[in-house]
Amino acid sequence: MINNLSVMSMFDTSLFYNESYVMTQIDLFIRKIPYQGILLKEFRKTLSELIVPFKFHDKPGLSYCLSIRIFSDIVALIDRRLEADGFGINYNIIIYLDDNLTKALIGIIKDQGSALKADTEKLKRQEVLNRESLKEYVNQLTQHYAKLLFVRVDLYFDEEGAIDVSMVEYAQYMKTLRNRISNKDGCFSDLQGYAWAVEQGEQRGYHSHLLLIYDGHKHQNDCYLGLEVGECWQKLLNGKGTFFTSNHPDYKAKFRDVGSLGVGMIHRNNAREVANAINAAMYLVNPEKTNQFLKVKLPKMKTFGTGQFNVSWRRGI
């Protein structure tokens, strides 16, 4: 039974319109319950804050991770209960759900604890496979060429862009970017290899990591290339993008001082440089960053990819 005592306040607009943030908060909310539990009042309050933003962003054709699917099932149950009790779809009164119904909803989520854990382990195993694939790919390149220029760039949305962007739009941006990389357009000319990964963070929302491996005989200024790639991203997003490159001299100095620099010019005959480059590349696929997995994506959407080593245009293979 639902006790309709009053109507809650309006949702904060920054929460409402930020798709990535909404989905991330739902994921954290659902995953917390089987292991840490939750007070009935806290459950009702959080549910009431998330359900309307979720409805706003829920679109046909999106593919959700398990935690979001569980939340969607809870929403469907609440919809049916509200209709049965004659309230219609009035989510303002969720904070007044009675204790028995609240406990039942929490119980449904707790019963999914093992499935949620298995889902996380599956994602981690895939990241391990991605890491092994990337390691082999980078090793092939560093053994094939005398010298290569490694450039790392992280691509984000600025504060305004993060609020507005949907997964559908983000996927299109990434498709355009990957096409430019594959076609070696502009700042991507003379690439001998590349890798990319997309993630979804609590603070930075949808974002991507790029590893770009250039012909070391044709390019030497890695910082310049990193800045060029970042500016390419900003233009693609009409000024709503931001970026960070690991190739800035000040940033590189921190790693050079401790002998672990893995970006910039990498020489095949320098085992330390090659090992550092491989280690730096592994940042793209870290199985322990379980909070960075995509919570929402398009069907069959890839979250990681590399170029191919065995291609007809590559000399000497």
CSV table of C-alpha atoms in Angstrom, one decimal:
chain,number,residue,atom,x,y,z
A,1,MET,CA,0.0,0.0,0.0
A,2,ILE,CA,1.1,3.6,-0.7
A,3,ASN,CA,0.5,6.4,1.7
A,4,ASN,CA,0.1,9.6,-0.3
A,5,LEU,CA,1.0,12.3,2.2
A,6,SER,CA,2.7,15.0,0.1
A,7,VAL,CA,4.5,15.7,-3.1
A,8,MET,CA,8.3,15.8,-3.2
A,9,SER,CA,10.3,18.7,-4.8
A,10,MET,CA,11.5,18.8,-8.4
A,11,PHE,CA,14.6,17.0,-9.5
A,12,ASP,CA,17.9,18.9,-9.9
A,13,THR,CA,18.2,19.7,-13.6
A,14,SER,CA,21.9,18.8,-13.8
A,15,LEU,CA,21.0,15.3,-12.6
A,16,PHE,CA,18.0,15.0,-14.8
A,17,TYR,CA,19.7,15.8,-18.1
A,18,ASN,CA,23.1,14.1,-17.7
A,19,GLU,CA,22.5,10.6,-19.1
A,20,SER,CA,25.9,9.2,-18.1
A,21,TYR,CA,25.6,10.5,-14.5
A,22,VAL,CA,22.1,9.1,-14.1
A,23,MET,CA,23.0,5.7,-15.3
A,24,THR,CA,26.2,5.6,-13.2
A,25,GLN,CA,24.2,6.6,-10.1
A,26,ILE,CA,21.7,3.8,-10.8
A,27,ASP,CA,24.5,1.3,-11.2
A,28,LEU,CA,26.1,2.4,-7.9
A,29,PHE,CA,22.7,2.3,-6.2
A,30,ILE,CA,21.8,-1.2,-7.3
A,31,ARG,CA,25.3,-2.7,-6.8
A,32,LYS,CA,25.5,-1.4,-3.2
A,33,ILE,CA,22.4,-3.1,-1.9
A,34,PRO,CA,23.3,-6.8,-2.0
A,35,TYR,CA,26.5,-6.3,-0.1
A,36,GLN,CA,26.0,-3.3,2.1
A,37,GLY,CA,22.3,-3.2,2.5
A,38,ILE,CA,20.3,0.0,2.7
A,39,LEU,CA,17.9,1.7,5.1
A,40,LEU,CA,14.2,1.8,3.9
A,41,LYS,CA,14.1,5.6,4.0
A,42,GLU,CA,17.3,5.9,2.0
A,43,PHE,CA,16.1,3.3,-0.6
A,44,ARG,CA,12.8,5.2,-1.1
A,45,LYS,CA,14.6,8.6,-1.3
A,46,THR,CA,17.2,7.4,-3.8
A,47,LEU,CA,14.7,5.5,-5.9
A,48,SER,CA,12.5,8.7,-6.1
A,49,GLU,CA,15.5,10.7,-7.2
A,50,LEU,CA,16.5,8.3,-10.0
A,51,ILE,CA,13.3,6.9,-11.5
A,52,VAL,CA,12.1,10.0,-13.4
A,53,PRO,CA,15.6,10.8,-14.9
A,54,PHE,CA,15.9,7.1,-15.9
A,55,LYS,CA,12.5,7.3,-17.6
A,56,PHE,CA,13.7,10.5,-19.4
A,57,HIS,CA,16.8,8.8,-20.8
A,58,ASP,CA,15.4,5.3,-21.4
A,59,LYS,CA,15.2,4.9,-25.1
A,60,PRO,CA,14.4,2.0,-27.4
A,61,GLY,CA,17.5,0.4,-28.9
A,62,LEU,CA,19.8,1.0,-25.9
A,63,SER,CA,21.6,-2.0,-24.3
A,64,TYR,CA,22.0,-1.9,-20.6
A,65,CYS,CA,24.3,-3.6,-18.1
A,66,LEU,CA,22.7,-5.9,-15.6
A,67,SER,CA,22.4,-3.3,-12.8
A,68,ILE,CA,20.4,-1.0,-15.1
A,69,ARG,CA,18.2,-3.9,-16.2
A,70,ILE,CA,17.4,-4.7,-12.6
A,71,PHE,CA,16.5,-1.1,-11.9
A,72,SER,CA,14.3,-1.1,-15.0
A,73,ASP,CA,12.5,-4.2,-13.7
A,74,ILE,CA,11.9,-2.4,-10.4
A,75,VAL,CA,10.5,0.6,-12.2
A,76,ALA,CA,8.1,-1.7,-14.1
A,77,LEU,CA,6.9,-3.3,-10.8
A,78,ILE,CA,6.3,0.2,-9.3
A,79,ASP,CA,4.4,1.3,-12.4
A,80,ARG,CA,2.1,-1.7,-12.1
A,81,ARG,CA,1.6,-1.1,-8.3
A,82,LEU,CA,0.8,2.6,-8.8
A,83,GLU,CA,-1.7,1.8,-11.5
A,84,ALA,CA,-3.3,-0.8,-9.3
A,85,ASP,CA,-3.6,1.6,-6.4
A,86,GLY,CA,-5.2,4.2,-8.6
A,87,PHE,CA,-2.4,6.8,-8.5
A,88,GLY,CA,-1.4,6.6,-12.1
A,89,ILE,CA,2.2,7.1,-13.0
A,90,ASN,CA,2.9,9.6,-10.1
A,91,TYR,CA,6.5,9.0,-8.9
A,92,ASN,CA,6.4,11.9,-6.5
A,93,ILE,CA,4.9,9.7,-3.9
A,94,ILE,CA,7.5,6.9,-4.0
A,95,ILE,CA,9.0,8.2,-0.7
A,96,TYR,CA,5.8,7.1,0.9
A,97,LEU,CA,5.9,3.5,-0.2
A,98,ASP,CA,4.9,1.3,2.8
A,99,ASP,CA,7.6,-0.7,4.5
A,100,ASN,CA,6.5,-4.1,3.3
A,101,LEU,CA,6.6,-3.2,-0.4
A,102,THR,CA,9.9,-1.4,0.1
A,103,LYS,CA,11.4,-4.5,1.7
A,104,ALA,CA,10.1,-6.7,-1.1
A,105,LEU,CA,11.8,-4.4,-3.7
A,106,ILE,CA,15.0,-4.5,-1.8
A,107,GLY,CA,14.7,-8.3,-1.6
A,108,ILE,CA,14.4,-8.5,-5.4
A,109,ILE,CA,17.7,-6.6,-5.7
A,110,LYS,CA,19.5,-8.6,-3.0
A,111,ASP,CA,18.5,-11.8,-4.8
A,112,GLN,CA,20.5,-10.6,-7.8
A,113,GLY,CA,23.8,-10.3,-5.8
A,114,SER,CA,25.4,-13.4,-7.2
A,115,ALA,CA,24.4,-12.4,-10.8
A,116,LEU,CA,25.8,-8.9,-10.4
A,117,LYS,CA,29.1,-10.4,-9.1
A,118,ALA,CA,29.2,-12.8,-12.0
A,119,ASP,CA,28.5,-10.0,-14.4
A,120,THR,CA,31.4,-8.0,-13.0
A,121,GLU,CA,33.7,-11.0,-13.3
A,122,LYS,CA,32.7,-11.5,-16.9
A,123,LEU,CA,33.6,-7.9,-17.7
A,124,LYS,CA,37.0,-8.3,-16.0
A,125,ARG,CA,37.7,-11.5,-17.9
A,126,GLN,CA,37.0,-9.6,-21.2
A,127,GLU,CA,39.4,-6.8,-20.1
A,128,VAL,CA,42.1,-9.4,-19.5
A,129,LEU,CA,41.6,-10.8,-23.0
A,130,ASN,CA,41.7,-7.2,-24.4
A,131,ARG,CA,44.9,-6.6,-22.4
A,132,GLU,CA,46.5,-9.7,-23.8
A,133,SER,CA,45.5,-8.8,-27.4
A,134,LEU,CA,46.8,-5.2,-27.0
A,135,LYS,CA,50.1,-6.4,-25.5
A,136,GLU,CA,50.7,-8.8,-28.4
A,137,TYR,CA,49.8,-6.1,-30.9
A,138,VAL,CA,52.1,-3.5,-29.4
A,139,ASN,CA,54.9,-6.1,-29.1
A,140,GLN,CA,54.5,-6.9,-32.8
A,141,LEU,CA,54.8,-3.3,-33.8
A,142,THR,CA,57.8,-2.5,-31.6
A,143,GLN,CA,59.7,-5.6,-32.9
A,144,HIS,CA,58.9,-4.7,-36.5
A,145,TYR,CA,59.9,-1.1,-36.6
A,146,ALA,CA,63.3,0.4,-35.6
A,147,LYS,CA,61.5,3.4,-33.9
A,148,LEU,CA,58.0,4.4,-33.3
A,149,LEU,CA,56.4,7.5,-31.8
A,150,PHE,CA,53.9,6.7,-29.1
A,151,VAL,CA,51.2,9.3,-28.3
A,152,ARG,CA,48.5,8.9,-25.6
A,153,VAL,CA,45.4,11.1,-25.6
A,154,ASP,CA,42.4,11.0,-23.3
A,155,LEU,CA,39.2,12.5,-24.8
A,156,TYR,CA,36.4,13.9,-22.6
A,157,PHE,CA,33.4,16.2,-22.8
A,158,ASP,CA,33.5,19.5,-21.0
A,159,GLU,CA,31.0,20.2,-18.3
A,160,GLU,CA,28.3,21.5,-20.7
A,161,GLY,CA,28.9,18.8,-23.2
A,162,ALA,CA,28.7,16.0,-20.6
A,163,ILE,CA,25.2,17.1,-19.5
A,164,ASP,CA,23.8,17.1,-23.0
A,165,VAL,CA,25.4,14.1,-24.7
A,166,SER,CA,23.6,10.8,-25.0
A,167,MET,CA,25.1,7.4,-25.8
A,168,VAL,CA,23.7,7.5,-29.3
A,169,GLU,CA,25.5,10.8,-29.9
A,170,TYR,CA,28.7,9.7,-28.2
A,171,ALA,CA,28.8,6.5,-30.3
A,172,GLN,CA,28.5,8.6,-33.5
A,173,TYR,CA,31.3,10.9,-32.4
A,174,MET,CA,33.5,7.8,-31.8
A,175,LYS,CA,32.6,6.3,-35.1
A,176,THR,CA,33.6,9.5,-36.9
A,177,LEU,CA,36.8,9.6,-35.0
A,178,ARG,CA,37.7,6.0,-35.6
A,179,ASN,CA,37.0,6.5,-39.3
A,180,ARG,CA,39.5,9.4,-39.4
A,181,ILE,CA,42.1,7.2,-37.6
A,182,SER,CA,41.6,4.3,-40.0
A,183,ASN,CA,41.8,6.6,-43.0
A,184,LYS,CA,44.9,8.4,-41.5
A,185,ASP,CA,43.4,11.8,-42.1
A,186,GLY,CA,45.2,14.9,-41.0
A,187,CYS,CA,46.9,14.5,-37.6
A,188,PHE,CA,46.5,10.7,-38.0
A,189,SER,CA,48.7,10.5,-41.0
A,190,ASP,CA,51.7,8.1,-40.9
A,191,LEU,CA,50.1,5.9,-38.2
A,192,GLN,CA,51.6,2.4,-38.0
A,193,GLY,CA,49.2,1.3,-35.3
A,194,TYR,CA,46.5,2.5,-32.8
A,195,ALA,CA,44.2,1.3,-30.0
A,196,TRP,CA,41.2,2.9,-28.4
A,197,ALA,CA,39.0,2.2,-25.4
A,198,VAL,CA,35.7,3.8,-24.3
A,199,GLU,CA,34.7,4.1,-20.6
A,200,GLN,CA,32.0,5.7,-18.4
A,201,GLY,CA,33.2,7.3,-15.2
A,202,GLU,CA,31.3,8.8,-12.3
A,203,GLN,CA,33.1,12.2,-12.7
A,204,ARG,CA,34.0,12.4,-16.4
A,205,GLY,CA,31.0,10.6,-18.0
A,206,TYR,CA,31.5,9.0,-21.4
A,207,HIS,CA,35.2,9.3,-22.4
A,208,SER,CA,37.8,7.5,-24.4
A,209,HIS,CA,41.5,6.7,-24.3
A,210,LEU,CA,43.6,6.6,-27.5
A,211,LEU,CA,47.0,5.1,-28.1
A,212,LEU,CA,48.4,6.4,-31.4
A,213,ILE,CA,51.7,4.8,-32.8
A,214,TYR,CA,53.3,6.9,-35.5
A,215,ASP,CA,56.2,6.2,-37.9
A,216,GLY,CA,59.2,7.4,-35.9
A,217,HIS,CA,61.1,8.3,-39.1
A,218,LYS,CA,58.4,10.8,-40.2
A,219,HIS,CA,57.3,12.2,-36.8
A,220,GLN,CA,59.4,13.3,-33.8
A,221,ASN,CA,57.2,15.9,-32.0
A,222,ASP,CA,54.9,13.7,-29.9
A,223,CYS,CA,53.5,16.6,-27.8
A,224,TYR,CA,52.5,18.5,-30.9
A,225,LEU,CA,50.7,15.5,-32.3
A,226,GLY,CA,48.9,14.9,-29.0
A,227,LEU,CA,47.7,18.5,-29.0
A,228,GLU,CA,46.6,18.2,-32.7
A,229,VAL,CA,44.5,15.1,-31.9
A,230,GLY,CA,42.9,16.9,-28.9
A,231,GLU,CA,42.0,19.8,-31.1
A,232,CYS,CA,40.6,17.5,-33.7
A,233,TRP,CA,38.3,16.1,-30.9
A,234,GLN,CA,37.3,19.6,-29.8
A,235,LYS,CA,36.3,20.5,-33.4
A,236,LEU,CA,34.4,17.3,-33.8
A,237,LEU,CA,32.3,18.2,-30.7
A,238,ASN,CA,31.9,21.9,-31.8
A,239,GLY,CA,34.0,23.1,-28.8
A,240,LYS,CA,32.3,21.0,-26.2
A,241,GLY,CA,35.2,18.6,-25.8
A,242,THR,CA,38.3,18.6,-23.7
A,243,PHE,CA,41.4,16.4,-23.6
A,244,PHE,CA,44.6,15.4,-21.9
A,245,THR,CA,47.8,14.1,-23.5
A,246,SER,CA,50.4,12.1,-21.6
A,247,ASN,CA,53.0,13.5,-24.0
A,248,HIS,CA,53.3,17.0,-22.5
A,249,PRO,CA,57.0,17.5,-21.5
A,250,ASP,CA,56.2,18.2,-17.8
A,251,TYR,CA,54.1,15.1,-17.5
A,252,LYS,CA,56.7,13.0,-19.3
A,253,ALA,CA,59.4,14.2,-17.0
A,254,LYS,CA,57.8,12.6,-14.0
A,255,PHE,CA,58.1,9.1,-15.6
A,256,ARG,CA,61.5,9.8,-17.2
A,257,ASP,CA,62.9,10.6,-13.7
A,258,VAL,CA,61.9,7.1,-12.4
A,259,GLY,CA,62.8,5.3,-15.6
A,260,SER,CA,59.2,4.3,-16.6
A,261,LEU,CA,58.5,6.7,-19.5
A,262,GLY,CA,56.5,4.7,-22.1
A,263,VAL,CA,55.4,7.5,-24.5
A,264,GLY,CA,57.4,9.5,-27.0
A,265,MET,CA,60.0,7.9,-29.2
A,266,ILE,CA,60.4,4.2,-28.6
A,267,HIS,CA,63.4,2.4,-30.1
A,268,ARG,CA,63.4,-1.3,-30.9
A,269,ASN,CA,66.9,-1.8,-29.7
A,270,ASN,CA,66.1,-0.3,-26.2
A,271,ALA,CA,64.5,-3.1,-24.2
A,272,ARG,CA,63.6,-0.7,-21.4
A,273,GLU,CA,61.8,1.7,-23.7
A,274,VAL,CA,59.9,-1.1,-25.3
A,275,ALA,CA,58.8,-2.6,-21.9
A,276,ASN,CA,57.7,0.8,-20.7
A,277,ALA,CA,55.7,1.4,-23.9
A,278,ILE,CA,53.9,-1.8,-23.4
A,279,ASN,CA,53.2,-1.1,-19.8
A,280,ALA,CA,51.9,2.4,-20.7
A,281,ALA,CA,49.6,0.9,-23.3
A,282,MET,CA,48.0,-1.4,-20.7
A,283,TYR,CA,46.3,1.6,-19.1
A,284,LEU,CA,43.7,1.4,-21.9
A,285,VAL,CA,42.5,-2.0,-20.6
A,286,ASN,CA,42.6,-2.3,-16.8
A,287,PRO,CA,40.5,-5.2,-15.5
A,288,GLU,CA,40.4,-3.5,-12.0
A,289,LYS,CA,38.6,-0.4,-13.2
A,290,THR,CA,35.3,-2.1,-12.8
A,291,ASN,CA,33.6,1.3,-12.1
A,292,GLN,CA,34.5,2.5,-15.6
A,293,PHE,CA,32.7,-0.1,-17.6
A,294,LEU,CA,29.9,1.2,-19.9
A,295,LYS,CA,26.5,1.0,-18.2
A,296,VAL,CA,24.6,1.8,-21.4
A,297,LYS,CA,25.6,1.3,-25.0
A,298,LEU,CA,24.2,0.5,-28.4
A,299,PRO,CA,23.6,-3.1,-29.4
A,300,LYS,CA,26.9,-4.9,-30.5
A,301,MET,CA,28.8,-1.7,-29.7
A,302,LYS,CA,32.5,-2.4,-29.1
A,303,THR,CA,34.3,-0.8,-26.2
A,304,PHE,CA,37.8,-1.6,-27.3
A,305,GLY,CA,39.7,-2.0,-30.5
A,306,THR,CA,43.1,-1.9,-32.2
A,307,GLY,CA,44.4,-1.7,-35.7
A,308,GLN,CA,45.6,-4.8,-37.5
A,309,PHE,CA,49.2,-5.9,-37.8
A,310,ASN,CA,49.0,-8.2,-40.7
A,311,VAL,CA,47.9,-5.9,-43.4
A,312,SER,CA,48.9,-5.7,-47.1
A,313,TRP,CA,50.4,-2.2,-46.9
A,314,ARG,CA,52.8,-3.0,-44.0
A,315,ARG,CA,56.3,-3.7,-45.4
A,316,GLY,CA,58.3,-6.8,-44.4
A,317,ILE,CA,55.5,-9.1,-43.3
